[in-house]
Amino acid sequence: MIIEMMLTGFLFLFILVLNLVMGAFGYLMEKDDYDPDKDLKKINKNPNKFKIGFVLALIEHGCVIALTILLFIAFSPYSLLLGIVWGIFRTGEGLIQFYNEPFYWKLIGIAKKYSSASSDEKKSLSNSAHNIFKAKDTRFKYAMICWSFGTLAFSIVLVDSGFVPQFIGWLGIIAGILVGIGTGIKLIKPKIKAEMIGALFAIVFEIIIGGWLIYYSLI
């Protein structure tokens, strides 16, 4: 149990770090403003940077699924039903993200063609890139809804079990609700940045629960 606790705490924090590093290499989980012409030029200018961000994203998605399995092993004894709920939804989150990547990888080939294409061809390639970005963002929103339900189920177990200080579990519940509502609103009204507050709560929750699990495993 102690090893599982340490690994889950590490993965909570490692996933956050991966998201930061991925962003530094140009891989964004969500992209509100589409400028495919600019993005294709950027990808073609430094394709290796794109590839590194892509590989880091694959690692991140795998870590999400690994975290889900470890959380189930460590916490499902407190509530098997809720363990199954978060297992289904957070695994779904990771699988949705994996499903995105073969389409996203095509941007390298599109960017290469774009650099030497005629005006008419560039327009067609730009539209293809736009469609890839848009579909990726839509799927990411569904992944975040899965995160919301999974985190809500896990946080209820934290509150009910008394395994962690109560405020941590309640912070997770609030984060799950806010992310779910904010993402739902954005699916309907894409221009409204309704997910920002939920994202902040989610980051704070995962930092605290990750740090606490590592601390608990060491004392």
Short mmCIF file of C-alpha atoms in Angstrom, two decimals:
data_model
loop_
_atom_site.label_atom_id
_atom_site.label_comp_id
_atom_site.label_asym_id
_atom_site.label_seq_id
_atom_site.Cartn_x
_atom_site.Cartn_y
_atom_site.Cartn_z
CA MET A 1 0.00 0.00 0.00
CA ILE A 2 2.81 2.42 0.89
CA ILE A 3 4.50 1.90 -2.48
CA GLU A 4 1.20 2.52 -4.29
CA MET A 5 0.70 5.72 -2.30
CA MET A 6 4.15 7.01 -3.18
CA LEU A 7 3.74 6.16 -6.86
CA THR A 8 0.30 7.79 -7.09
CA GLY A 9 1.61 10.92 -5.41
CA PHE A 10 4.57 11.01 -7.78
CA LEU A 11 2.33 10.53 -10.84
CA PHE A 12 -0.03 13.33 -9.80
CA LEU A 13 2.92 15.72 -9.74
CA PHE A 14 4.75 14.20 -12.71
CA ILE A 15 1.69 14.61 -14.96
CA LEU A 16 1.52 18.30 -14.07
CA VAL A 17 5.23 18.71 -14.86
CA LEU A 18 4.77 16.88 -18.17
CA ASN A 19 1.99 19.29 -19.12
CA LEU A 20 4.28 22.24 -18.48
CA VAL A 21 7.16 20.73 -20.47
CA MET A 22 4.83 19.70 -23.31
CA GLY A 23 3.64 23.29 -23.51
CA ALA A 24 7.23 24.51 -23.74
CA PHE A 25 7.66 22.25 -26.79
CA GLY A 26 4.52 23.62 -28.38
CA TYR A 27 2.10 20.80 -27.53
CA LEU A 28 -1.08 22.30 -26.12
CA MET A 29 -3.88 20.15 -24.77
CA GLU A 30 -6.37 22.79 -25.85
CA LYS A 31 -6.08 25.58 -28.41
CA ASP A 32 -8.78 28.25 -28.37
CA ASP A 33 -7.57 30.45 -31.22
CA TYR A 34 -6.87 28.61 -34.46
CA ASP A 35 -4.20 30.03 -36.77
CA PRO A 36 -3.28 26.94 -38.83
CA ASP A 37 -1.09 28.87 -41.28
CA LYS A 38 1.11 30.15 -38.48
CA ASP A 39 1.13 26.79 -36.71
CA LEU A 40 2.07 24.83 -39.83
CA LYS A 41 5.00 27.18 -40.49
CA LYS A 42 6.13 26.77 -36.89
CA ILE A 43 5.92 22.96 -37.07
CA ASN A 44 7.84 22.82 -40.35
CA LYS A 45 10.51 25.18 -39.03
CA ASN A 46 11.32 22.84 -36.13
CA PRO A 47 9.73 19.39 -36.64
CA ASN A 48 11.96 17.81 -33.96
CA LYS A 49 10.48 20.13 -31.35
CA PHE A 50 7.01 19.02 -32.44
CA LYS A 51 8.05 15.35 -32.20
CA ILE A 52 9.45 15.78 -28.67
CA GLY A 53 6.22 17.44 -27.52
CA PHE A 54 4.26 14.64 -29.15
CA VAL A 55 6.27 11.90 -27.37
CA LEU A 56 5.89 13.73 -24.05
CA ALA A 57 2.13 13.82 -24.65
CA LEU A 58 2.05 10.06 -25.19
CA ILE A 59 3.94 9.58 -21.93
CA GLU A 60 1.47 11.88 -20.16
CA HIS A 61 -1.53 9.92 -21.45
CA GLY A 62 0.07 6.66 -20.33
CA CYS A 63 0.75 8.14 -16.88
CA VAL A 64 -2.93 9.10 -16.54
CA ILE A 65 -3.94 5.48 -17.10
CA ALA A 66 -1.18 4.19 -14.79
CA LEU A 67 -2.32 6.66 -12.10
CA THR A 68 -5.90 5.43 -12.45
CA ILE A 69 -4.84 1.82 -11.94
CA LEU A 70 -2.74 2.67 -8.89
CA LEU A 71 -5.53 4.76 -7.37
CA PHE A 72 -7.92 1.83 -7.84
CA ILE A 73 -5.49 -0.56 -6.13
CA ALA A 74 -4.88 1.82 -3.22
CA PHE A 75 -8.35 3.29 -2.63
CA SER A 76 -11.01 0.94 -4.06
CA PRO A 77 -11.15 -1.00 -0.73
CA TYR A 78 -12.83 2.11 0.72
CA SER A 79 -15.54 2.02 -1.97
CA LEU A 80 -15.45 -0.50 -4.81
CA LEU A 81 -18.37 1.16 -6.63
CA LEU A 82 -16.76 4.61 -6.68
CA GLY A 83 -13.45 2.97 -7.54
CA ILE A 84 -15.05 1.48 -10.63
CA VAL A 85 -16.56 4.87 -11.51
CA TRP A 86 -13.27 6.76 -11.38
CA GLY A 87 -11.51 3.84 -13.05
CA ILE A 88 -13.87 3.96 -16.01
CA PHE A 89 -13.86 7.74 -16.42
CA ARG A 90 -10.17 8.43 -15.90
CA THR A 91 -9.19 5.52 -18.12
CA GLY A 92 -11.59 6.98 -20.67
CA GLU A 93 -9.80 10.31 -20.31
CA GLY A 94 -6.46 8.73 -21.18
CA LEU A 95 -7.86 6.68 -24.06
CA ILE A 96 -9.56 9.74 -25.62
CA GLN A 97 -6.22 11.53 -25.55
CA PHE A 98 -4.46 8.55 -27.15
CA TYR A 99 -7.14 8.47 -29.85
CA ASN A 100 -6.31 12.08 -30.72
CA GLU A 101 -2.65 11.53 -31.45
CA PRO A 102 -2.60 9.71 -34.82
CA PHE A 103 -4.59 12.63 -36.26
CA TYR A 104 -2.32 15.19 -34.58
CA TRP A 105 0.81 13.45 -35.91
CA LYS A 106 -0.42 14.09 -39.46
CA LEU A 107 0.35 17.79 -38.92
CA ILE A 108 4.05 17.09 -39.60
CA GLY A 109 3.27 15.84 -43.09
CA ILE A 110 0.78 18.63 -43.69
CA ALA A 111 3.31 21.25 -42.55
CA LYS A 112 5.97 19.85 -44.89
CA LYS A 113 3.60 19.96 -47.87
CA TYR A 114 2.41 23.45 -46.87
CA SER A 115 5.92 24.91 -47.11
CA SER A 116 6.16 24.24 -50.85
CA ALA A 117 2.49 24.30 -51.86
CA SER A 118 0.73 26.71 -54.19
CA SER A 119 -1.80 29.21 -52.85
CA ASP A 120 -4.78 26.95 -53.55
CA GLU A 121 -3.02 23.93 -52.06
CA LYS A 122 -2.07 25.95 -48.98
CA LYS A 123 -5.70 26.83 -48.40
CA SER A 124 -6.70 23.16 -48.54
CA LEU A 125 -3.84 22.13 -46.24
CA SER A 126 -4.68 24.95 -43.84
CA ASN A 127 -8.29 23.78 -43.68
CA SER A 128 -7.12 20.22 -42.95
CA ALA A 129 -4.93 21.47 -40.09
CA HIS A 130 -7.79 23.58 -38.76
CA ASN A 131 -10.07 20.53 -38.71
CA ILE A 132 -7.44 18.50 -36.84
CA PHE A 133 -7.00 21.21 -34.20
CA LYS A 134 -10.75 21.67 -33.81
CA ALA A 135 -11.48 17.94 -33.49
CA LYS A 136 -8.62 17.56 -31.01
CA ASP A 137 -9.97 20.37 -28.84
CA THR A 138 -13.48 18.93 -28.89
CA ARG A 139 -12.22 15.51 -27.83
CA PHE A 140 -10.10 17.15 -25.12
CA LYS A 141 -13.23 18.70 -23.66
CA TYR A 142 -14.85 15.26 -23.46
CA ALA A 143 -11.66 14.01 -21.80
CA MET A 144 -12.01 16.78 -19.22
CA ILE A 145 -15.60 15.77 -18.52
CA CYS A 146 -14.24 12.27 -17.86
CA TRP A 147 -11.63 13.86 -15.56
CA SER A 148 -14.43 15.68 -13.78
CA PHE A 149 -16.50 12.57 -13.04
CA GLY A 150 -13.43 10.51 -12.16
CA THR A 151 -12.03 13.13 -9.79
CA LEU A 152 -15.43 13.68 -8.20
CA ALA A 153 -15.79 9.95 -7.44
CA PHE A 154 -12.24 9.74 -6.07
CA SER A 155 -12.67 12.87 -3.95
CA ILE A 156 -15.90 11.56 -2.42
CA VAL A 157 -13.94 8.50 -1.30
CA LEU A 158 -11.28 10.78 0.20
CA VAL A 159 -13.91 12.67 2.22
CA ASP A 160 -15.83 9.56 3.26
CA SER A 161 -12.78 7.50 4.23
CA GLY A 162 -11.09 10.18 6.31
CA PHE A 163 -7.79 8.98 4.86
CA VAL A 164 -6.67 12.54 4.11
CA PRO A 165 -7.47 15.88 5.74
CA GLN A 166 -11.06 16.74 4.86
CA PHE A 167 -10.23 19.94 3.00
CA ILE A 168 -8.26 17.97 0.38
CA GLY A 169 -11.24 15.78 -0.47
CA TRP A 170 -13.59 18.77 -0.59
CA LEU A 171 -11.13 20.66 -2.78
CA GLY A 172 -11.24 17.73 -5.21
CA ILE A 173 -15.04 17.69 -5.16
CA ILE A 174 -15.17 21.42 -5.93
CA ALA A 175 -12.58 21.00 -8.70
CA GLY A 176 -14.51 18.12 -10.24
CA ILE A 177 -17.78 20.04 -10.23
CA LEU A 178 -16.26 23.28 -11.57
CA VAL A 179 -14.31 21.54 -14.35
CA GLY A 180 -17.41 19.59 -15.38
CA ILE A 181 -19.66 22.64 -15.45
CA GLY A 182 -17.04 24.88 -17.10
CA THR A 183 -16.26 22.33 -19.79
CA GLY A 184 -19.94 21.74 -20.46
CA ILE A 185 -20.50 25.47 -20.91
CA LYS A 186 -17.53 25.72 -23.26
CA LEU A 187 -18.84 22.87 -25.40
CA ILE A 188 -21.98 24.94 -25.93
CA LYS A 189 -20.35 28.38 -25.99
CA PRO A 190 -16.71 27.91 -27.12
CA LYS A 191 -15.78 31.58 -26.75
CA ILE A 192 -16.63 31.67 -23.03
CA LYS A 193 -13.59 30.85 -20.89
CA ALA A 194 -15.73 29.15 -18.25
CA GLU A 195 -13.17 26.47 -17.46
CA MET A 196 -10.43 28.73 -16.04
CA ILE A 197 -11.53 28.69 -12.38
CA GLY A 198 -12.08 24.93 -12.48
CA ALA A 199 -8.63 24.43 -14.01
CA LEU A 200 -7.05 26.43 -11.17
CA PHE A 201 -8.84 24.35 -8.53
CA ALA A 202 -7.83 21.16 -10.38
CA ILE A 203 -4.14 22.12 -10.42
CA VAL A 204 -4.14 23.08 -6.73
CA PHE A 205 -5.96 19.84 -5.81
CA GLU A 206 -3.52 17.63 -7.72
CA ILE A 207 -0.49 19.41 -6.28
CA ILE A 208 -1.80 19.03 -2.73
CA ILE A 209 -3.01 15.42 -3.05
CA GLY A 210 0.21 14.43 -4.84
CA GLY A 211 2.39 16.05 -2.20
CA TRP A 212 0.31 14.64 0.67
CA LEU A 213 0.45 11.06 -0.67
CA ILE A 214 4.24 11.23 -1.01
CA TYR A 215 4.53 12.70 2.50
CA TYR A 216 2.21 10.04 3.95
CA SER A 217 4.20 7.23 2.34
CA LEU A 218 7.42 8.51 3.87
CA ILE A 219 6.32 9.01 7.49
#
